Structure formats: structure tokens, C-alpha cells
mmCIF file with all atom_site columns, C-alpha atoms in Angstrom:
data_model
loop_
_atom_site.group_PDB
_atom_site.id
_atom_site.type_symbol
_atom_site.label_atom_id
_atom_site.label_alt_id
_atom_site.label_comp_id
_atom_site.label_asym_id
_atom_site.label_entity_id
_atom_site.label_seq_id
_atom_site.pdbx_PDB_ins_code
_atom_site.Cartn_x
_atom_site.Cartn_y
_atom_site.Cartn_z
_atom_site.occupancy
_atom_site.B_iso_or_equiv
_atom_site.pdbx_formal_charge
_atom_site.auth_seq_id
_atom_site.auth_comp_id
_atom_site.auth_asym_id
_atom_site.auth_atom_id
_atom_site.pdbx_PDB_model_num
ATOM 1   C CA . PHE X 1 1   ? -19.880 -15.439 1.217   1.00 31.00 ? 1   PHE X CA 1
ATOM 2   C CA . ARG X 1 2   ? -20.195 -15.041 -2.492  1.00 36.00 ? 2   ARG X CA 1
ATOM 3   C CA . ARG X 1 3   ? -16.877 -15.911 -3.996  1.00 39.00 ? 3   ARG X CA 1
ATOM 4   C CA . VAL X 1 4   ? -17.863 -14.946 -7.504  1.00 40.00 ? 4   VAL X CA 1
ATOM 5   C CA . LEU X 1 5   ? -15.040 -12.926 -8.957  1.00 46.00 ? 5   LEU X CA 1
ATOM 6   C CA . PHE X 1 6   ? -15.055 -10.956 -12.166 1.00 43.00 ? 6   PHE X CA 1
ATOM 7   C CA . ARG X 1 7   ? -11.926 -12.750 -13.303 1.00 65.00 ? 7   ARG X CA 1
ATOM 8   C CA . SER X 1 8   ? -13.437 -16.138 -12.407 1.00 71.00 ? 8   SER X CA 1
ATOM 9   C CA . GLU X 1 9   ? -16.161 -15.712 -15.023 1.00 77.00 ? 9   GLU X CA 1
ATOM 10  C CA . PHE X 1 10  ? -13.537 -15.069 -17.712 1.00 82.00 ? 10  PHE X CA 1
ATOM 11  C CA . VAL X 1 11  ? -11.421 -17.995 -16.538 1.00 84.00 ? 11  VAL X CA 1
ATOM 12  C CA . SER X 1 12  ? -14.352 -20.408 -16.387 1.00 81.00 ? 12  SER X CA 1
ATOM 13  C CA . LYS X 1 13  ? -15.418 -19.467 -19.932 1.00 86.00 ? 13  LYS X CA 1
ATOM 14  C CA . ASN X 1 14  ? -11.859 -19.889 -21.233 1.00 86.00 ? 14  ASN X CA 1
ATOM 15  C CA . GLY X 1 15  ? -10.683 -22.673 -18.938 1.00 82.00 ? 15  GLY X CA 1
ATOM 16  C CA . ALA X 1 16  ? -9.570  -25.038 -21.697 1.00 87.00 ? 16  ALA X CA 1
ATOM 17  C CA . ARG X 1 17  ? -7.291  -22.404 -23.232 1.00 90.00 ? 17  ARG X CA 1
ATOM 18  C CA . LEU X 1 18  ? -5.985  -21.217 -19.862 1.00 90.00 ? 18  LEU X CA 1
ATOM 19  C CA . GLU X 1 19  ? -5.569  -24.618 -18.169 1.00 93.00 ? 19  GLU X CA 1
ATOM 20  C CA . GLY X 1 20  ? -2.287  -24.811 -16.266 1.00 93.00 ? 20  GLY X CA 1
ATOM 21  C CA . SER X 1 21  ? -1.589  -21.067 -16.485 1.00 92.00 ? 21  SER X CA 1
ATOM 22  C CA . ILE X 1 22  ? 0.080   -19.462 -13.487 1.00 93.00 ? 22  ILE X CA 1
ATOM 23  C CA . VAL X 1 23  ? -1.057  -16.033 -12.254 1.00 91.00 ? 23  VAL X CA 1
ATOM 24  C CA . SER X 1 24  ? 0.767   -13.874 -9.709  1.00 93.00 ? 24  SER X CA 1
ATOM 25  C CA . PRO X 1 25  ? -1.670  -11.367 -8.194  1.00 92.00 ? 25  PRO X CA 1
ATOM 26  C CA . GLN X 1 26  ? -0.284  -8.139  -6.750  1.00 91.00 ? 26  GLN X CA 1
ATOM 27  C CA . PHE X 1 27  ? -1.951  -8.915  -3.417  1.00 95.00 ? 27  PHE X CA 1
ATOM 28  C CA . THR X 1 28  ? -2.609  -12.065 -1.403  1.00 96.00 ? 28  THR X CA 1
ATOM 29  C CA . ALA X 1 29  ? -4.914  -14.131 -3.611  1.00 95.00 ? 29  ALA X CA 1
ATOM 30  C CA . PHE X 1 30  ? -8.384  -14.872 -2.260  1.00 94.00 ? 30  PHE X CA 1
ATOM 31  C CA . GLU X 1 31  ? -7.859  -18.589 -2.933  1.00 93.00 ? 31  GLU X CA 1
ATOM 32  C CA . HIS X 1 32  ? -5.067  -19.161 -0.413  1.00 95.00 ? 32  HIS X CA 1
ATOM 33  C CA . GLU X 1 33  ? -6.148  -21.098 2.669   1.00 94.00 ? 33  GLU X CA 1
ATOM 34  C CA . PRO X 1 34  ? -6.447  -20.347 5.404   1.00 95.00 ? 34  PRO X CA 1
ATOM 35  C CA . GLN X 1 35  ? -7.501  -16.859 4.392   1.00 94.00 ? 35  GLN X CA 1
ATOM 36  C CA . ILE X 1 36  ? -5.780  -14.071 6.269   1.00 96.00 ? 36  ILE X CA 1
ATOM 37  C CA . PRO X 1 37  ? -8.018  -12.041 8.617   1.00 96.00 ? 37  PRO X CA 1
ATOM 38  C CA . GLU X 1 38  ? -7.828  -8.956  6.366   1.00 97.00 ? 38  GLU X CA 1
ATOM 39  C CA . ILE X 1 39  ? -9.334  -10.876 3.430   1.00 96.00 ? 39  ILE X CA 1
ATOM 40  C CA . GLN X 1 40  ? -12.019 -12.276 5.724   1.00 96.00 ? 40  GLN X CA 1
ATOM 41  C CA . LYS X 1 41  ? -12.874 -8.703  6.844   1.00 97.00 ? 41  LYS X CA 1
ATOM 42  C CA . PHE X 1 42  ? -12.911 -7.564  3.205   1.00 97.00 ? 42  PHE X CA 1
ATOM 43  C CA . PHE X 1 43  ? -15.252 -10.419 2.219   1.00 96.00 ? 43  PHE X CA 1
ATOM 44  C CA . THR X 1 44  ? -17.597 -9.638  5.139   1.00 97.00 ? 44  THR X CA 1
ATOM 45  C CA . TRP X 1 45  ? -17.713 -5.955  4.152   1.00 96.00 ? 45  TRP X CA 1
ATOM 46  C CA . ILE X 1 46  ? -18.186 -6.588  0.414   1.00 95.00 ? 46  ILE X CA 1
ATOM 47  C CA . ASP X 1 47  ? -20.952 -9.109  1.152   1.00 95.00 ? 47  ASP X CA 1
ATOM 48  C CA . LYS X 1 48  ? -22.771 -6.496  3.294   1.00 96.00 ? 48  LYS X CA 1
ATOM 49  C CA . GLN X 1 49  ? -22.650 -4.169  0.279   1.00 94.00 ? 49  GLN X CA 1
ATOM 50  C CA . GLY X 1 50  ? -24.357 -6.816  -1.859  1.00 94.00 ? 50  GLY X CA 1
ATOM 51  C CA . ALA X 1 51  ? -21.363 -6.863  -4.191  1.00 90.00 ? 51  ALA X CA 1
ATOM 52  C CA . ALA X 1 52  ? -18.909 -9.495  -5.355  1.00 85.00 ? 52  ALA X CA 1
ATOM 53  C CA . PRO X 1 53  ? -15.229 -9.283  -4.447  1.00 89.00 ? 53  PRO X CA 1
ATOM 54  C CA . THR X 1 54  ? -13.063 -8.316  -7.405  1.00 87.00 ? 54  THR X CA 1
ATOM 55  C CA . GLU X 1 55  ? -9.499  -7.193  -7.908  1.00 87.00 ? 55  GLU X CA 1
ATOM 56  C CA . LEU X 1 56  ? -10.761 -3.615  -8.234  1.00 89.00 ? 56  LEU X CA 1
ATOM 57  C CA . SER X 1 57  ? -12.783 -3.700  -5.005  1.00 92.00 ? 57  SER X CA 1
ATOM 58  C CA . ALA X 1 58  ? -9.824  -5.321  -3.180  1.00 95.00 ? 58  ALA X CA 1
ATOM 59  C CA . THR X 1 59  ? -7.543  -2.550  -4.424  1.00 94.00 ? 59  THR X CA 1
ATOM 60  C CA . GLY X 1 60  ? -10.055 0.029   -3.201  1.00 95.00 ? 60  GLY X CA 1
ATOM 61  C CA . TRP X 1 61  ? -10.070 -1.705  0.212   1.00 97.00 ? 61  TRP X CA 1
ATOM 62  C CA . GLN X 1 62  ? -6.273  -1.587  0.342   1.00 97.00 ? 62  GLN X CA 1
ATOM 63  C CA . LEU X 1 63  ? -6.136  2.083   -0.648  1.00 97.00 ? 63  LEU X CA 1
ATOM 64  C CA . ALA X 1 64  ? -8.785  2.960   1.939   1.00 97.00 ? 64  ALA X CA 1
ATOM 65  C CA . ASP X 1 65  ? -6.725  1.201   4.618   1.00 97.00 ? 65  ASP X CA 1
ATOM 66  C CA . GLU X 1 66  ? -3.610  3.052   3.539   1.00 97.00 ? 66  GLU X CA 1
ATOM 67  C CA . PHE X 1 67  ? -5.463  6.380   3.696   1.00 97.00 ? 67  PHE X CA 1
ATOM 68  C CA . TYR X 1 68  ? -6.818  5.519   7.154   1.00 97.00 ? 68  TYR X CA 1
ATOM 69  C CA . THR X 1 69  ? -3.301  4.534   8.263   1.00 97.00 ? 69  THR X CA 1
ATOM 70  C CA . GLY X 1 70  ? -2.032  7.924   7.050   1.00 98.00 ? 70  GLY X CA 1
ATOM 71  C CA . LEU X 1 71  ? -4.823  9.777   8.869   1.00 98.00 ? 71  LEU X CA 1
ATOM 72  C CA . VAL X 1 72  ? -4.059  7.974   12.125  1.00 98.00 ? 72  VAL X CA 1
ATOM 73  C CA . GLY X 1 73  ? -0.349  8.676   11.686  1.00 98.00 ? 73  GLY X CA 1
ATOM 74  C CA . ALA X 1 74  ? -1.023  12.348  10.978  1.00 98.00 ? 74  ALA X CA 1
ATOM 75  C CA . GLY X 1 75  ? -2.901  12.806  14.246  1.00 97.00 ? 75  GLY X CA 1
ATOM 76  C CA . PRO X 1 76  ? -6.074  14.735  15.100  1.00 97.00 ? 76  PRO X CA 1
ATOM 77  C CA . GLU X 1 77  ? -4.872  18.012  13.575  1.00 97.00 ? 77  GLU X CA 1
ATOM 78  C CA . PHE X 1 78  ? -4.256  16.395  10.205  1.00 96.00 ? 78  PHE X CA 1
ATOM 79  C CA . SER X 1 79  ? -3.519  17.992  6.866   1.00 98.00 ? 79  SER X CA 1
ATOM 80  C CA . GLN X 1 80  ? -2.696  16.552  3.468   1.00 97.00 ? 80  GLN X CA 1
ATOM 81  C CA . ALA X 1 81  ? 1.006   17.156  4.126   1.00 98.00 ? 81  ALA X CA 1
ATOM 82  C CA . LYS X 1 82  ? 0.839   15.414  7.511   1.00 98.00 ? 82  LYS X CA 1
ATOM 83  C CA . VAL X 1 83  ? -0.938  12.400  5.988   1.00 98.00 ? 83  VAL X CA 1
ATOM 84  C CA . VAL X 1 84  ? 1.665   12.161  3.211   1.00 97.00 ? 84  VAL X CA 1
ATOM 85  C CA . ASN X 1 85  ? 4.513   12.512  5.714   1.00 98.00 ? 85  ASN X CA 1
ATOM 86  C CA . ALA X 1 86  ? 3.027   9.817   7.952   1.00 98.00 ? 86  ALA X CA 1
ATOM 87  C CA . LEU X 1 87  ? 2.708   7.419   5.013   1.00 97.00 ? 87  LEU X CA 1
ATOM 88  C CA . ASN X 1 88  ? 6.193   8.219   3.719   1.00 97.00 ? 88  ASN X CA 1
ATOM 89  C CA . ALA X 1 89  ? 7.613   7.211   7.114   1.00 97.00 ? 89  ALA X CA 1
ATOM 90  C CA . LEU X 1 90  ? 6.230   3.653   6.895   1.00 97.00 ? 90  LEU X CA 1
ATOM 91  C CA . THR X 1 91  ? 8.900   0.996   6.328   1.00 95.00 ? 91  THR X CA 1
ATOM 92  C CA . ALA X 1 92  ? 6.650   -2.078  5.940   1.00 94.00 ? 92  ALA X CA 1
ATOM 93  C CA . TYR X 1 93  ? 3.078   -1.137  5.002   1.00 96.00 ? 93  TYR X CA 1
ATOM 94  C CA . SER X 1 94  ? 1.136   -4.303  4.074   1.00 96.00 ? 94  SER X CA 1
ATOM 95  C CA . ASP X 1 95  ? -2.574  -3.681  4.826   1.00 97.00 ? 95  ASP X CA 1
ATOM 96  C CA . ASN X 1 96  ? -2.356  -6.356  7.506   1.00 96.00 ? 96  ASN X CA 1
ATOM 97  C CA . GLY X 1 97  ? -0.771  -8.852  5.117   1.00 96.00 ? 97  GLY X CA 1
ATOM 98  C CA . PHE X 1 98  ? -2.999  -8.250  2.078   1.00 97.00 ? 98  PHE X CA 1
ATOM 99  C CA . LEU X 1 99  ? 0.059   -6.827  0.296   1.00 96.00 ? 99  LEU X CA 1
ATOM 100 C CA . ALA X 1 100 ? 3.746   -7.640  0.335   1.00 95.00 ? 100 ALA X CA 1
ATOM 101 C CA . PRO X 1 101 ? 5.278   -5.006  2.642   1.00 95.00 ? 101 PRO X CA 1
ATOM 102 C CA . ILE X 1 102 ? 6.069   -1.673  0.997   1.00 94.00 ? 102 ILE X CA 1
ATOM 103 C CA . ASN X 1 103 ? 8.841   0.538   2.329   1.00 94.00 ? 103 ASN X CA 1
ATOM 104 C CA . TRP X 1 104 ? 7.434   4.007   1.638   1.00 95.00 ? 104 TRP X CA 1
ATOM 105 C CA . THR X 1 105 ? 10.659  5.677   2.822   1.00 95.00 ? 105 THR X CA 1
ATOM 106 C CA . THR X 1 106 ? 12.182  4.475   -0.468  1.00 93.00 ? 106 THR X CA 1
ATOM 107 C CA . GLY X 1 107 ? 9.080   3.354   -2.403  1.00 90.00 ? 107 GLY X CA 1
ATOM 108 C CA . HIS X 1 108 ? 9.010   6.456   -4.582  1.00 89.00 ? 108 HIS X CA 1
ATOM 109 C CA . THR X 1 109 ? 12.485  5.875   -5.996  1.00 90.00 ? 109 THR X CA 1
ATOM 110 C CA . ASP X 1 110 ? 12.982  3.870   -9.183  1.00 90.00 ? 110 ASP X CA 1
ATOM 111 C CA . PRO X 1 111 ? 15.116  0.855   -8.176  1.00 86.00 ? 111 PRO X CA 1
ATOM 112 C CA . THR X 1 112 ? 16.601  0.686   -11.666 1.00 88.00 ? 112 THR X CA 1
ATOM 113 C CA . ASN X 1 113 ? 18.184  4.074   -10.954 1.00 90.00 ? 113 ASN X CA 1
ATOM 114 C CA . ASP X 1 114 ? 19.116  3.212   -7.359  1.00 90.00 ? 114 ASP X CA 1
ATOM 115 C CA . PRO X 1 115 ? 19.579  -0.560  -6.921  1.00 86.00 ? 115 PRO X CA 1
ATOM 116 C CA . ALA X 1 116 ? 20.608  -0.055  -3.278  1.00 87.00 ? 116 ALA X CA 1
ATOM 117 C CA . ILE X 1 117 ? 16.964  0.558   -2.317  1.00 88.00 ? 117 ILE X CA 1
ATOM 118 C CA . ARG X 1 118 ? 15.783  -2.840  -3.546  1.00 87.00 ? 118 ARG X CA 1
ATOM 119 C CA . SER X 1 119 ? 14.505  -5.138  -0.845  1.00 87.00 ? 119 SER X CA 1
ATOM 120 C CA . LYS X 1 120 ? 16.600  -8.129  0.150   1.00 89.00 ? 120 LYS X CA 1
ATOM 121 C CA . ASP X 1 121 ? 13.843  -10.484 -1.009  1.00 92.00 ? 121 ASP X CA 1
ATOM 122 C CA . ASP X 1 122 ? 11.724  -10.787 -4.111  1.00 93.00 ? 122 ASP X CA 1
ATOM 123 C CA . CYS X 1 123 ? 8.296   -12.137 -3.119  1.00 95.00 ? 123 CYS X CA 1
ATOM 124 C CA . ALA X 1 124 ? 5.167   -13.191 -5.000  1.00 96.00 ? 124 ALA X CA 1
ATOM 125 C CA . ASN X 1 125 ? 2.119   -15.370 -4.436  1.00 96.00 ? 125 ASN X CA 1
ATOM 126 C CA . TYR X 1 126 ? 0.621   -17.555 -7.122  1.00 96.00 ? 126 TYR X CA 1
ATOM 127 C CA . VAL X 1 127 ? -2.573  -19.200 -8.267  1.00 94.00 ? 127 VAL X CA 1
ATOM 128 C CA . LYS X 1 128 ? -2.924  -21.793 -11.007 1.00 94.00 ? 128 LYS X CA 1
ATOM 129 C CA . ILE X 1 129 ? -5.861  -22.272 -13.345 1.00 92.00 ? 129 ILE X CA 1
ATOM 130 C CA . GLU X 1 130 ? -7.238  -25.801 -13.014 1.00 93.00 ? 130 GLU X CA 1
ATOM 131 C CA . GLY X 1 131 ? -10.586 -26.874 -14.380 1.00 90.00 ? 131 GLY X CA 1
ATOM 132 C CA . GLY X 1 132 ? -11.625 -23.297 -15.086 1.00 88.00 ? 132 GLY X CA 1
ATOM 133 C CA . THR X 1 133 ? -10.968 -22.059 -11.532 1.00 87.00 ? 133 THR X CA 1
ATOM 134 C CA . PHE X 1 134 ? -8.095  -20.549 -9.572  1.00 90.00 ? 134 PHE X CA 1
ATOM 135 C CA . VAL X 1 135 ? -6.317  -22.721 -7.006  1.00 93.00 ? 135 VAL X CA 1
ATOM 136 C CA . SER X 1 136 ? -3.490  -21.824 -4.665  1.00 95.00 ? 136 SER X CA 1
ATOM 137 C CA . ALA X 1 137 ? -0.063  -22.724 -6.029  1.00 96.00 ? 137 ALA X CA 1
ATOM 138 C CA . PHE X 1 138 ? 3.556   -22.942 -4.836  1.00 96.00 ? 138 PHE X CA 1
ATOM 139 C CA . GLY X 1 139 ? 3.066   -21.544 -1.325  1.00 95.00 ? 139 GLY X CA 1
ATOM 140 C CA . GLU X 1 140 ? 2.508   -23.489 1.854   1.00 95.00 ? 140 GLU X CA 1
ATOM 141 C CA . PRO X 1 141 ? -0.752  -23.618 3.842   1.00 93.00 ? 141 PRO X CA 1
ATOM 142 C CA . GLY X 1 142 ? -0.931  -20.359 5.797   1.00 94.00 ? 142 GLY X CA 1
ATOM 143 C CA . LYS X 1 143 ? 2.181   -19.046 4.019   1.00 96.00 ? 143 LYS X CA 1
ATOM 144 C CA . PRO X 1 144 ? 1.158   -18.114 0.467   1.00 96.00 ? 144 PRO X CA 1
ATOM 145 C CA . TRP X 1 145 ? 4.035   -15.766 -0.387  1.00 97.00 ? 145 TRP X CA 1
ATOM 146 C CA . VAL X 1 146 ? 7.147   -17.325 -1.937  1.00 97.00 ? 146 VAL X CA 1
ATOM 147 C CA . CYS X 1 147 ? 10.266  -15.230 -1.349  1.00 97.00 ? 147 CYS X CA 1
ATOM 148 C CA . PHE X 1 148 ? 13.729  -15.532 -2.828  1.00 96.00 ? 148 PHE X CA 1
ATOM 149 C CA . ASP X 1 149 ? 16.912  -13.823 -1.707  1.00 95.00 ? 149 ASP X CA 1
ATOM 150 C CA . ARG X 1 150 ? 17.859  -11.399 -4.503  1.00 91.00 ? 150 ARG X CA 1
ATOM 151 C CA . ASP X 1 151 ? 21.547  -12.166 -3.986  1.00 90.00 ? 151 ASP X CA 1
ATOM 152 C CA . ALA X 1 152 ? 21.195  -15.947 -4.126  1.00 93.00 ? 152 ALA X CA 1
ATOM 153 C CA . THR X 1 153 ? 22.703  -17.654 -7.152  1.00 92.00 ? 153 THR X CA 1
ATOM 154 C CA . THR X 1 154 ? 19.949  -20.309 -7.293  1.00 92.00 ? 154 THR X CA 1
ATOM 155 C CA . VAL X 1 155 ? 16.237  -20.531 -6.545  1.00 90.00 ? 155 VAL X CA 1
ATOM 156 C CA . ASP X 1 156 ? 16.703  -23.671 -4.452  1.00 93.00 ? 156 ASP X CA 1
ATOM 157 C CA . SER X 1 157 ? 15.924  -22.018 -1.108  1.00 94.00 ? 157 SER X CA 1
ATOM 158 C CA . PRO X 1 158 ? 12.596  -20.191 -1.174  1.00 96.00 ? 158 PRO X CA 1
ATOM 159 C CA . ARG X 1 159 ? 11.091  -18.837 2.038   1.00 96.00 ? 159 ARG X CA 1
ATOM 160 C CA . TYR X 1 160 ? 7.356   -19.183 2.545   1.00 97.00 ? 160 TYR X CA 1
ATOM 161 C CA . VAL X 1 161 ? 5.775   -16.197 4.273   1.00 96.00 ? 161 VAL X CA 1
ATOM 162 C CA . ASN X 1 162 ? 2.461   -14.945 5.591   1.00 96.00 ? 162 ASN X CA 1
ATOM 163 C CA . PHE X 1 163 ? 2.809   -11.161 5.768   1.00 96.00 ? 163 PHE X CA 1
ATOM 164 C CA . ALA X 1 164 ? -0.221  -11.019 8.075   1.00 94.00 ? 164 ALA X CA 1
ATOM 165 C CA . ASP X 1 165 ? 2.172   -12.406 10.706  1.00 78.00 ? 165 ASP X CA 1
ATOM 166 C CA . THR X 1 166 ? 4.755   -9.676  10.026  1.00 64.00 ? 166 THR X CA 1
ATOM 167 C CA . PRO X 1 167 ? 4.655   -6.771  12.480  1.00 53.00 ? 167 PRO X CA 1
#
């Protein structure tokens, strides 16, 4: 697989200035090992297209999966309204672990206006720039997401999670 990423070119050219920087992607970073099956499928597909995986192509993959999930949920006599309703009923959409789970029953509400809808945990995954490349950081092998209880008074007890294992 070609693992040439658009962002990697920028990072390699500016590695000295970026050395030690921490990045928190909005989806499971490609660099975490072992890679989740959904990233492996994405890499296989993107390679068949003769393209390189990028953040933009990964986002397109995730949106296509969400649309497909909505179509399946809407049933054979689907309509736009049925697709939207099916998606809005999802309580933990994650594109098979590519994303941190999204609760679409409340996902359209601004949590600053309604703090009660915030999830119990705050989760992120991280990569660090070392030698002009991205390397996995802070997670555990097979569990790249680092989650903290929002109500905890310290950050001493993170949970390490692989959302691909979450039903």
C-alpha cells in the first residue's frame, strides 16, 4: 500500500520546525498499529483507485459509509426523509471504529446550550511528529483512543479504547 499522505509531504519538508508537535486527528489516525479493519479496507480501496490516502479521501469514505448506513436503515422504499430519520436514530455511529462514536439523536444540538447532552467521556487519538513523520502517541497498541471522564477532577485515569471493538 502506498502510505504517502498529503500531510506527510508538508511534515517531512518542515520536520525540523514541527518536531515534537502533537496532532489530534478527527478520526483514527492511519499510523496507529494494528490498523483497524476499516482503515485496511479504505487503504485497499484507495490503492485500487491509484490514489494516495489523505484526510479528505478518508472523510469521503466515512461520509459514504454514513450515507450507506442511512440507506440500509431507511429500507428498500427509501426517501431522503427516511434516510435522515434512520441516521438521526443512531446512538453510536462510528464507521466501524474510524470515528469516535457519534450520538445522532443529540448530535445536532449545541452542547454549550444543552450541557446535559454531552457524552460521559471526552476522547481523542494522537500522533506525534518525529523525524519528519507521524508516529502513534499516547494510546496503547490496538487501543489508540484516549478517553477521560468529563466529571473527573484529574486526568490520572485515562481509558484506552478501540472503537472498532464497540458494538
